[in-house]
Coordinates of C-alpha atoms in Angstrom, one line a residue:
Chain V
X1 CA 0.0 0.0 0.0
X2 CA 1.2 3.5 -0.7
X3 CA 1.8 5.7 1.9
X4 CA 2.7 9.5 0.8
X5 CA 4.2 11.5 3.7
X6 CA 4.0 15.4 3.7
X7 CA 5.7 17.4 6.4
X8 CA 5.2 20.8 7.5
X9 CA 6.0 23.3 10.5
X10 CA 2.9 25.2 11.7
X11 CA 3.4 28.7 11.2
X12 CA 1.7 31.9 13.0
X13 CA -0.8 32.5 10.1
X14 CA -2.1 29.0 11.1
X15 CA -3.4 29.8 14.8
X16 CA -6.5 31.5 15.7
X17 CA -6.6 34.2 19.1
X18 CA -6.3 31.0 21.1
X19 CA -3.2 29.7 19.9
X20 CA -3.8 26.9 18.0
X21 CA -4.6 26.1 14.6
X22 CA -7.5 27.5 13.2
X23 CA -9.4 24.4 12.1
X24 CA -10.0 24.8 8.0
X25 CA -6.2 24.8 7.6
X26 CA -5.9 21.3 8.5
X27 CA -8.3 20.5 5.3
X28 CA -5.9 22.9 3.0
X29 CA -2.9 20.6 3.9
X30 CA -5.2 17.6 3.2
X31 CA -6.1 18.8 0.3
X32 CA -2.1 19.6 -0.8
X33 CA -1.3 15.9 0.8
X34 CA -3.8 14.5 -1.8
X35 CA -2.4 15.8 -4.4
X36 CA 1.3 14.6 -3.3
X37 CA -0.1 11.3 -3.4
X38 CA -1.5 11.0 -6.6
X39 CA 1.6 12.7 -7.6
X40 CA 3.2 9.9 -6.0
X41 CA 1.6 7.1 -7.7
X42 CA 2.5 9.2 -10.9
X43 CA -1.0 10.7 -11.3
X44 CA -0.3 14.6 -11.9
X45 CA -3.9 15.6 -11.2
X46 CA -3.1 19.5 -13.0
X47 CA -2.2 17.0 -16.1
X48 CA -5.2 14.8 -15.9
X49 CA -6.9 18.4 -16.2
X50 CA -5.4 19.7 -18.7
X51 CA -4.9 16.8 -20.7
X52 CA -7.8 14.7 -20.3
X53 CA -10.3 16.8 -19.1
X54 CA -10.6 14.5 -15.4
X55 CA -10.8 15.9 -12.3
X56 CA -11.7 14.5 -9.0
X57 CA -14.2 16.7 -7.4
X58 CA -15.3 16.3 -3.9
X59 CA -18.5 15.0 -2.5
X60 CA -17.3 14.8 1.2
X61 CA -14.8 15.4 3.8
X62 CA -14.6 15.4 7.7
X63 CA -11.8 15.6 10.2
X64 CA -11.7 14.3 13.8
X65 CA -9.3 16.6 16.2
X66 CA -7.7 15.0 19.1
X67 CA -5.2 17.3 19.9
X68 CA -4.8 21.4 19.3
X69 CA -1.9 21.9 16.9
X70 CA 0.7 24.8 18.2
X71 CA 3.0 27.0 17.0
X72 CA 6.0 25.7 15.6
X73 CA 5.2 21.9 15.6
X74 CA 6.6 19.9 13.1
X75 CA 3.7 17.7 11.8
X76 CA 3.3 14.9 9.3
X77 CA 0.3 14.2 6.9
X78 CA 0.3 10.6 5.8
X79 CA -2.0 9.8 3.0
X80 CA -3.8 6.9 1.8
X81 CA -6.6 5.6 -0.4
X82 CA -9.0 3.3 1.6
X83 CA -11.9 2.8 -0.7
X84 CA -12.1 2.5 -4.5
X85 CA -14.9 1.8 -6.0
X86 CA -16.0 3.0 -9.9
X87 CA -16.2 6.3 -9.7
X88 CA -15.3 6.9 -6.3
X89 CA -11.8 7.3 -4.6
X90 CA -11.6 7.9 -0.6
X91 CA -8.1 9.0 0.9
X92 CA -7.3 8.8 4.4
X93 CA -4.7 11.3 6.1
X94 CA -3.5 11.2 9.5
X95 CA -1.8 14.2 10.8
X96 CA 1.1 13.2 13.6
X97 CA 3.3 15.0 16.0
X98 CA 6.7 14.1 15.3
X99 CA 6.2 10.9 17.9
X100 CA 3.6 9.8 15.5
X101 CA 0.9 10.8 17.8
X102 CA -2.1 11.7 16.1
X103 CA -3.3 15.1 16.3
X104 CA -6.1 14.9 13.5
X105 CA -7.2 12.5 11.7
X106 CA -9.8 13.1 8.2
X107 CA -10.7 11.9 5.3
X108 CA -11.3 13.2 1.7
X109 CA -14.0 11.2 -0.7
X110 CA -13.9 12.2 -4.1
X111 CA -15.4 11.2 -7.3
X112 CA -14.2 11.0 -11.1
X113 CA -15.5 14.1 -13.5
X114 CA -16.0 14.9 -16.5
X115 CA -15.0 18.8 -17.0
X116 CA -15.2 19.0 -20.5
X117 CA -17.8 21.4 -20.0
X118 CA -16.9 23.9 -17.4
X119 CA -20.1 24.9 -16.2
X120 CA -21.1 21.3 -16.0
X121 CA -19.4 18.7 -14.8
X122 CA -20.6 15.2 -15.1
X123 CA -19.8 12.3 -12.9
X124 CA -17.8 9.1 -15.2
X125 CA -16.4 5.6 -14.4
X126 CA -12.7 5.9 -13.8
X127 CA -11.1 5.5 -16.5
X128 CA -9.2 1.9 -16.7
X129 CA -5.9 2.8 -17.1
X130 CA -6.6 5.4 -14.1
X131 CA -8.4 2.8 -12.1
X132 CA -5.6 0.5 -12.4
X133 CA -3.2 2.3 -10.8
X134 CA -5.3 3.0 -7.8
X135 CA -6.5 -0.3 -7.1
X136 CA -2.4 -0.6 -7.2
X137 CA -1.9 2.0 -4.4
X138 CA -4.0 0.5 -2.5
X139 CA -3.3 -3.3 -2.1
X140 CA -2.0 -4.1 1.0
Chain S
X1 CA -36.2 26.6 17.2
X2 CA -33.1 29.3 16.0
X3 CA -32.2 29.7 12.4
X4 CA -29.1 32.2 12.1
X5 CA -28.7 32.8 8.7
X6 CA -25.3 34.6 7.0
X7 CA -25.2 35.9 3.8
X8 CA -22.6 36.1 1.3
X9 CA -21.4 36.0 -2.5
X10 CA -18.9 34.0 -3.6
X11 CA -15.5 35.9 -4.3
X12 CA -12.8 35.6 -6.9
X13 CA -10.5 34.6 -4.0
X14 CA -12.5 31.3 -3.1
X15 CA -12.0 30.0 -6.5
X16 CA -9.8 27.4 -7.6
X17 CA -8.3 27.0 -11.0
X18 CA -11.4 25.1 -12.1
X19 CA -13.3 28.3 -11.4
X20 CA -15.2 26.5 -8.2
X21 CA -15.2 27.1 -4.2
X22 CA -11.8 25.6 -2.9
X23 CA -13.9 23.4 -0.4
X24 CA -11.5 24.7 3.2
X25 CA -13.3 27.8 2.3
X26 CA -16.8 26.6 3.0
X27 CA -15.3 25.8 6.6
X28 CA -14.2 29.0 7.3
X29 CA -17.5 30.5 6.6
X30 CA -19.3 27.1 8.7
X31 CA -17.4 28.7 11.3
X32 CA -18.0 32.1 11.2
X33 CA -21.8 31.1 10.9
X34 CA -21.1 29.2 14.3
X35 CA -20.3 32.1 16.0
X36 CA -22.5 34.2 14.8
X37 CA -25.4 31.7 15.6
X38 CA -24.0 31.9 19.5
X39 CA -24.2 35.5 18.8
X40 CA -27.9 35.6 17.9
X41 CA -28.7 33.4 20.6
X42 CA -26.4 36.2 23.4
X43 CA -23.9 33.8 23.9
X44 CA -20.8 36.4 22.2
X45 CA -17.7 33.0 22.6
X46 CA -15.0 35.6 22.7
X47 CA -16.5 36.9 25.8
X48 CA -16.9 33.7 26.9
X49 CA -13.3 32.9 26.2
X50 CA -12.0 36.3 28.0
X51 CA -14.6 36.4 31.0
X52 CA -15.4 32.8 31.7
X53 CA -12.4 30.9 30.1
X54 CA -14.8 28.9 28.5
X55 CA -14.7 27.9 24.9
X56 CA -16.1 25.1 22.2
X57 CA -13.3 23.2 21.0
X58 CA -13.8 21.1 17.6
X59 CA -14.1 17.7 18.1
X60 CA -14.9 17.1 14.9
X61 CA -16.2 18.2 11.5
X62 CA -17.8 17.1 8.2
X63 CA -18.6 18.5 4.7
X64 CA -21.2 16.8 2.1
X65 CA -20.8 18.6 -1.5
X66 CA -23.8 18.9 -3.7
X67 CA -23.1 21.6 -6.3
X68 CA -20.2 23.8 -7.3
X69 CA -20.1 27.2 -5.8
X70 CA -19.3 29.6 -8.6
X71 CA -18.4 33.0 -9.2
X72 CA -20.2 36.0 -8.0
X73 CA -23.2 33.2 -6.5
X74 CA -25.2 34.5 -3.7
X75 CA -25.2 32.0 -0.7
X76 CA -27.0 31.6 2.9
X77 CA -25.5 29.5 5.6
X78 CA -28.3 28.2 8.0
X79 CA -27.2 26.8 11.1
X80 CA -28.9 25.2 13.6
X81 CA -28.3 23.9 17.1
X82 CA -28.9 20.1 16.1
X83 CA -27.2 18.0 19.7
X84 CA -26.8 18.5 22.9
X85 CA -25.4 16.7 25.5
X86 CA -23.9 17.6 28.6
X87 CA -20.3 18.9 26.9
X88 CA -20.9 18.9 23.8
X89 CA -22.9 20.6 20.9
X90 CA -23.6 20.2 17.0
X91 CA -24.0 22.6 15.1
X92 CA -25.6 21.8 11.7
X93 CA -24.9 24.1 8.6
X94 CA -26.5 24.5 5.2
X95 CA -25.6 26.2 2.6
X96 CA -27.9 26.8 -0.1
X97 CA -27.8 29.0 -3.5
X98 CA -30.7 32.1 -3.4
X99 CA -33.9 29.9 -4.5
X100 CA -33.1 27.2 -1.3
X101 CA -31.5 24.9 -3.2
X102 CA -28.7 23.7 -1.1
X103 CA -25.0 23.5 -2.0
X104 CA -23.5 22.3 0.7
X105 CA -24.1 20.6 4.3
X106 CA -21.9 20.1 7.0
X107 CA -21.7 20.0 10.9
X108 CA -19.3 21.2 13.7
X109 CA -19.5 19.0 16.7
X110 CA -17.6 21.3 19.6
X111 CA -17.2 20.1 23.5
X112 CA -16.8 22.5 26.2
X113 CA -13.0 23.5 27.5
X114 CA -11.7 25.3 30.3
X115 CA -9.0 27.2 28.9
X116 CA -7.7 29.0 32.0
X117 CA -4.5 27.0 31.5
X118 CA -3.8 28.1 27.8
X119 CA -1.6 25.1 26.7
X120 CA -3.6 22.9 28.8
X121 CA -7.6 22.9 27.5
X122 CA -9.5 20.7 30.0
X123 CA -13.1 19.7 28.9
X124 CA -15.9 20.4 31.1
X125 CA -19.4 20.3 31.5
X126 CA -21.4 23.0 29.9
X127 CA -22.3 25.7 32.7
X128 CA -26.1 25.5 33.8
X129 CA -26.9 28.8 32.1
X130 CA -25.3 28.1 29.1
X131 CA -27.0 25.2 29.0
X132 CA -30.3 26.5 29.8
X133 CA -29.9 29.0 26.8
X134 CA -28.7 26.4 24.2
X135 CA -31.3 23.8 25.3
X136 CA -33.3 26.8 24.8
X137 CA -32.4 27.5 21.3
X138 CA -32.5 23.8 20.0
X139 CA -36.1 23.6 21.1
X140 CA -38.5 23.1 18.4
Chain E
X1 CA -15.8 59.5 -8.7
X2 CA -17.3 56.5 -8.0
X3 CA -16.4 54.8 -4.5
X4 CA -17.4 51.6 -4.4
X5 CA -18.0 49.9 -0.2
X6 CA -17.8 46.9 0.8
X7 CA -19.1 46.2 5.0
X8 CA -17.9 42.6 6.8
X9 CA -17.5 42.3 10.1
X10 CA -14.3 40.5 11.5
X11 CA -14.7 36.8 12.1
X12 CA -12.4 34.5 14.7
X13 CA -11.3 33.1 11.7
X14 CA -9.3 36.7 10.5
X15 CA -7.4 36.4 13.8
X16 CA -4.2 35.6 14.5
X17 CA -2.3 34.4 18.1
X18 CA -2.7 37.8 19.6
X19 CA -6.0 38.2 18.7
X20 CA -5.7 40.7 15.6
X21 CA -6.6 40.2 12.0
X22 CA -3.6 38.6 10.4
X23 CA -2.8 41.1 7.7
X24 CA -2.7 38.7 4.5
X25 CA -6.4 39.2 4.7
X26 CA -6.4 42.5 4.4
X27 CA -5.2 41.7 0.7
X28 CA -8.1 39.1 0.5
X29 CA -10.6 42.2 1.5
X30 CA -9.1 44.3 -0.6
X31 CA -9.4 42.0 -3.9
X32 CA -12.7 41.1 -3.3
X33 CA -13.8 45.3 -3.0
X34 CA -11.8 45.6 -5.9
X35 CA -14.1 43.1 -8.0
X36 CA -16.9 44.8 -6.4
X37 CA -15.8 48.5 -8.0
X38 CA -15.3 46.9 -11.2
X39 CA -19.1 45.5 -11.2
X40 CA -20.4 49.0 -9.7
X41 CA -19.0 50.3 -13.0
X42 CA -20.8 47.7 -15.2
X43 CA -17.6 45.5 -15.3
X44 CA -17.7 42.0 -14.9
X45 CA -14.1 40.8 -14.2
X46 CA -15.1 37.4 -14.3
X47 CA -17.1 38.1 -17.7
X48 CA -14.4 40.0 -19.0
X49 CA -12.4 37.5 -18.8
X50 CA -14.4 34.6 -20.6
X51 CA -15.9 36.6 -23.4
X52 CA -13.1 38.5 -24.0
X53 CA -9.9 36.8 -22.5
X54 CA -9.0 40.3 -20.6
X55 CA -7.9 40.4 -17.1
X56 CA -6.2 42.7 -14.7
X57 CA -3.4 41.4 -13.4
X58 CA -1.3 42.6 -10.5
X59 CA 1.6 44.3 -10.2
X60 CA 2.0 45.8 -7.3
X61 CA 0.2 46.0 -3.8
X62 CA 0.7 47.3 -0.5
X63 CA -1.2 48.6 2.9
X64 CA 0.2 50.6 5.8
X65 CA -2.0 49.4 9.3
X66 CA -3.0 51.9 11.2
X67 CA -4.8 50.1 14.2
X68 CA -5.0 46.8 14.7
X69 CA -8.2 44.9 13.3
X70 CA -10.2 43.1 16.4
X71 CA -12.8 40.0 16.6
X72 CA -16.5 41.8 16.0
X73 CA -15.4 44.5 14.4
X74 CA -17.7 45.9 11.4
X75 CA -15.5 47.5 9.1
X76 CA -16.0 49.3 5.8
X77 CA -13.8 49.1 3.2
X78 CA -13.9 52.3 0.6
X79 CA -12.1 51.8 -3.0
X80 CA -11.6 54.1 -5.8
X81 CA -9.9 54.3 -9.1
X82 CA -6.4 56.5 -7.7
X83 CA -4.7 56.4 -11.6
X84 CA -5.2 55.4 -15.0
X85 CA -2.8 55.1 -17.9
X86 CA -2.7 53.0 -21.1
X87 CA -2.0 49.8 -19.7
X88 CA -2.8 50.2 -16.4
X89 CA -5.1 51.0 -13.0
X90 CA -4.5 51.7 -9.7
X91 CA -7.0 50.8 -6.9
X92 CA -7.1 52.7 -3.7
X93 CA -8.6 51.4 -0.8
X94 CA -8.9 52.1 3.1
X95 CA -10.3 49.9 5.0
X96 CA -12.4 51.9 8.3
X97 CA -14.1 51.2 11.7
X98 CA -17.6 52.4 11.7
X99 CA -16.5 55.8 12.8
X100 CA -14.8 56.4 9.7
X101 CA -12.0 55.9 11.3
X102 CA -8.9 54.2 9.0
X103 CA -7.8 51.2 10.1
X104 CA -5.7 50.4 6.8
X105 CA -5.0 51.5 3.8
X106 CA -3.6 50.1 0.6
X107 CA -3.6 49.7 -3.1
X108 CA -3.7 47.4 -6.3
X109 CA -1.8 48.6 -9.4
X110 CA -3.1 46.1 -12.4
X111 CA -1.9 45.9 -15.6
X112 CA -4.5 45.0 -18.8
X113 CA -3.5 41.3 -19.7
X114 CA -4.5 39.1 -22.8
X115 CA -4.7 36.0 -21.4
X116 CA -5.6 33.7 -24.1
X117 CA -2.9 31.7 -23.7
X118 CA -3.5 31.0 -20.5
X119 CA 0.4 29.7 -19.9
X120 CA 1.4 32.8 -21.5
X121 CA -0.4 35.8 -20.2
X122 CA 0.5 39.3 -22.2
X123 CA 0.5 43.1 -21.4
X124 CA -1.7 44.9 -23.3
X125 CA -3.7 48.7 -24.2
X126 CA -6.7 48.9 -22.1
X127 CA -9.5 48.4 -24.9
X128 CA -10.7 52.1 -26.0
X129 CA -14.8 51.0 -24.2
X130 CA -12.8 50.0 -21.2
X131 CA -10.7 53.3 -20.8
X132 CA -13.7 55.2 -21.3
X133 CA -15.8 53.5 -18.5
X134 CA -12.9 54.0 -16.2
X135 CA -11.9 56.9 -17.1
X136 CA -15.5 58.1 -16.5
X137 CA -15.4 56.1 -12.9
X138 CA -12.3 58.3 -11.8
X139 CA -13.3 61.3 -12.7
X140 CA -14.4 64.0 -10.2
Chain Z
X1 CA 24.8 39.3 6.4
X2 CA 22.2 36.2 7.1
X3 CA 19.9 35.2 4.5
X4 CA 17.0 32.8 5.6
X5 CA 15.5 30.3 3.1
X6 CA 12.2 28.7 3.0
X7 CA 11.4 26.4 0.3
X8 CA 7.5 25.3 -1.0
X9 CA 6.1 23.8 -3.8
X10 CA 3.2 25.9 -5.2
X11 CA -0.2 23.7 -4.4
X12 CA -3.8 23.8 -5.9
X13 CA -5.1 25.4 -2.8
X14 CA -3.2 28.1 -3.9
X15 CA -4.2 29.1 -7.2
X16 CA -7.4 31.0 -8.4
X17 CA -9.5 30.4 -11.5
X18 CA -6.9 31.9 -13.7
X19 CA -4.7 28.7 -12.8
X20 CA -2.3 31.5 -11.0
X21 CA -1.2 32.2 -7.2
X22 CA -4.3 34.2 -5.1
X23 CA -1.8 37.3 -4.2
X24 CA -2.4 36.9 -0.7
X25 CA -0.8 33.5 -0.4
X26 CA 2.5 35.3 -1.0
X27 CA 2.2 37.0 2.1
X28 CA 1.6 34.5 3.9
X29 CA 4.4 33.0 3.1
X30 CA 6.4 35.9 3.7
X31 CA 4.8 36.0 7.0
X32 CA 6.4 32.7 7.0
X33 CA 9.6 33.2 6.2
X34 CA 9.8 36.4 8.5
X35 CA 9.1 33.8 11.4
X36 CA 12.0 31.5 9.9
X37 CA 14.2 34.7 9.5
X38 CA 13.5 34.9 13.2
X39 CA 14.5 31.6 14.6
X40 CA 17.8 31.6 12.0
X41 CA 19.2 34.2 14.7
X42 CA 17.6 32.7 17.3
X43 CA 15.1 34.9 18.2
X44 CA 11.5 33.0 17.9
X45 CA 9.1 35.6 17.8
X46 CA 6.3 33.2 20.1
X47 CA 8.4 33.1 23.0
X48 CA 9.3 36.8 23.0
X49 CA 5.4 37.2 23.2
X50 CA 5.1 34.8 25.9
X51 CA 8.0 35.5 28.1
X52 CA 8.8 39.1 27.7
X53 CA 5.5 41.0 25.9
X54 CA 7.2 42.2 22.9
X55 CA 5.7 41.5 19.3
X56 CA 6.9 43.1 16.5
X57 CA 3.6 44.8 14.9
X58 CA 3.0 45.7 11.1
X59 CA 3.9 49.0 9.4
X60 CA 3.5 49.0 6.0
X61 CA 3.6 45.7 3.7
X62 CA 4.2 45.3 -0.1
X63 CA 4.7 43.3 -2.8
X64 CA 5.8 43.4 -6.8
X65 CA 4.8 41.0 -9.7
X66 CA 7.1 40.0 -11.8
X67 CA 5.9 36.3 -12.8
X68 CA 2.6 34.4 -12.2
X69 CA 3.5 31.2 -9.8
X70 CA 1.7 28.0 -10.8
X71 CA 0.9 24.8 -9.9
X72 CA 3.7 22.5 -8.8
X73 CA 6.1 25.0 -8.8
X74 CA 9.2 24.9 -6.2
X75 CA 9.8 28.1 -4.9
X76 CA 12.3 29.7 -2.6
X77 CA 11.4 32.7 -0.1
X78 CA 15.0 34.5 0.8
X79 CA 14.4 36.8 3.6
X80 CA 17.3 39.5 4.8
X81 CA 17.1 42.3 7.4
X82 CA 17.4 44.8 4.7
X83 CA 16.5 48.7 7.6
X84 CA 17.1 49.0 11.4
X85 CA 16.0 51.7 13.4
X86 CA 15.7 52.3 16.6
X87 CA 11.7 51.1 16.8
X88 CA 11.7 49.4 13.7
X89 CA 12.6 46.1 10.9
X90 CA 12.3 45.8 7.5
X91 CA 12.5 42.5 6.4
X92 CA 13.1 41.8 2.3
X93 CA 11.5 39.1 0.5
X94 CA 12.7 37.6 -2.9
X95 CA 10.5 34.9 -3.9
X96 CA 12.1 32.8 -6.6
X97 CA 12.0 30.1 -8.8
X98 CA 13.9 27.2 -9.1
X99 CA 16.5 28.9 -11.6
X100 CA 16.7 32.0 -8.9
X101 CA 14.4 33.7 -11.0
X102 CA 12.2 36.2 -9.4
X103 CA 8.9 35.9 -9.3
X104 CA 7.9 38.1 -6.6
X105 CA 10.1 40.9 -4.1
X106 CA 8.4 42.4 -0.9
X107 CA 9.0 43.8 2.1
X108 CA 7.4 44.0 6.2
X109 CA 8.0 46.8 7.8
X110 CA 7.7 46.2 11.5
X111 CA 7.1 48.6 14.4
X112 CA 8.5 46.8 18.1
X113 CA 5.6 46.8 20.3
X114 CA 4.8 46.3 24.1
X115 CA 1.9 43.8 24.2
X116 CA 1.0 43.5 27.7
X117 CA -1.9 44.9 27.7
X118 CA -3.8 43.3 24.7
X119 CA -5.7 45.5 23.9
X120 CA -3.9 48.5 23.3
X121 CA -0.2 47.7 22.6
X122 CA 2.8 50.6 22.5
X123 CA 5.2 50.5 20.1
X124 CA 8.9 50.8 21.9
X125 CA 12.5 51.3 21.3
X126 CA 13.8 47.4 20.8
X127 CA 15.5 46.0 23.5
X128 CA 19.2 46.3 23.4
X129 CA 20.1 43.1 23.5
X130 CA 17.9 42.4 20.8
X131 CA 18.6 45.2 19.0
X132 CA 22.6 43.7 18.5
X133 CA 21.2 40.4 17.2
X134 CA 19.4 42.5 14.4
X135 CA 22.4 44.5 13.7
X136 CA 24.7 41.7 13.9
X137 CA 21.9 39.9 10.9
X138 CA 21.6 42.7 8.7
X139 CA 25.8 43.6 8.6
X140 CA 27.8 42.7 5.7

């Protein structure tokens, strides 16, 4: 199974007036930690775009938070896919203090597009080629 | 029951490069609607936080995506006080385009912290008046 | 001269640690009352740039703070057309507490961009119906 | 002299619909780097807030365009202590690509402020001793 690992420091523009981080940015570094792992199972998703008119849209996300994340803190976001099914991808990311303790842990379910159109995008199998690749990532 | 409804149009900063809401953004306003739902119903959380120590920490939240949100679109977030229990509360948010067709749906489930000790939050019960208000506002 | 305003009031989410707006979103307040002058003048930016493949693209901004922005706040920010030349505009903005008085003030100098190749964007004249509406807009 | 670097790769949360960086995001990230600048001469700006009530506060910020970032790209932020008065930094950002190309050049000017009381903070002169680390950082 294929497990992409971002790292980041959390900055001041991440914390709210209590100190800790202000909860959206965790789904921005989710988001950016998706896209690193399709990048690492050599799917460049800007390409699939551009070239193929594919995108993965969203159709739901949540995050559990079990610990505030501070100033300073070096985290890690390790992404994986969990469920494939034909038109559906769901990727998993925990984000760990450097012990691996988990601070928040989310999940991002997407599913295939059509954007051909750009004012109306339409749901599509994933392509085979595509689907291949993830059913790869994501054998144990 | 309380309904707090925000409103605002989509800006050009919300957008991704497909020309759609980058989705952290609808969290950001989820939570700004949160607060200003505690504000409709007297309960102002900074002054909570500075008089009482008290906040709502995030214990955890959740997104379901129904439609693009596009350029210049004119949106309401309705939240609602959905839970209750004796520290915790869920909040439930819609957002829906002008004619109440929804866009997007999520919740913030938040528990109750002392945060005397500011890199220590404790969870507590919600204080009897606070709770008498919030019971208050879920009612139907 | 037309002044275009924009009202929000500042959300927990604008703050930073010590419990003031954290200044990047000044810029973000500032682009979106800067879309809003262009539609109080008739111009769609968004429009502009899909049936005609013209945008405004930065080249400079700044802001000088004044007071610290604070949670609650209701703020107005006030933008007007400063210059106009042949290729470019430059949008002024202050950003005041209800009292009128300025909490910051900045600007946006944009340059007239042919962006039909959208990997290679292009300077160009302002297009003569163009000038002439903002030309008209910064007039006194 | 000491020159800070901070290195990103330019992520889809970070674009708008023109496929382009939101301008805001590159002050963020100078933001950023002004922290890292920080901690490279061992002041970390958190801990002088905590233990000794100093921040230093916004002036005046600002930014020119010289490229549009996108998608994927690696960038570096190189940050030097370019003015130092007795109350006050300026800190210059060069934001470049891989090939030290510039794409972008700001600067923070920053006023040292007595934060003790929260709500209304006093600019000061900088401490002496931190004063000579700054001087010592911004020498030849």
């Amino acid at each position: 199974m294929i497990l992409s690992v971002m790292e980041r420091e959390i900055a001041w523009g991440d914390l709210d007036a209590l100190g800790i981080v202000f909860y959206p940015r965790y789904y921005e570094w989710m988001d950016a930690a998706g896209h690193q792992f399709f990048k690492t199972i050599d799917l460049n998703l800007y390409d699939l775009w551009e070239k193929r008119n594919i995108q993965f849209g969203l159709l739901e996300t949540s995050c559990r938070y079990f610990k505030p994340g501070r100033y300073g803190l070096k985290i890690k976001i390790k992404t994986r896919l969990e469920e494939l099914s034909k038109k559906t991808v769901l990727l998993r990311h925990e984000i760990q203090q450097a012990a691996d303790e988990k601070i928040v842990e989310g999940f991002e379910k997407r599913i295939c597009l059509n954007v051909t159109d750009i004012k109306n995008f339409k749901s599509m199998d994933i392509p085979q080629d595509l689907f291949a690749v993830l059913e790869n990532a994501g054998r144990d």
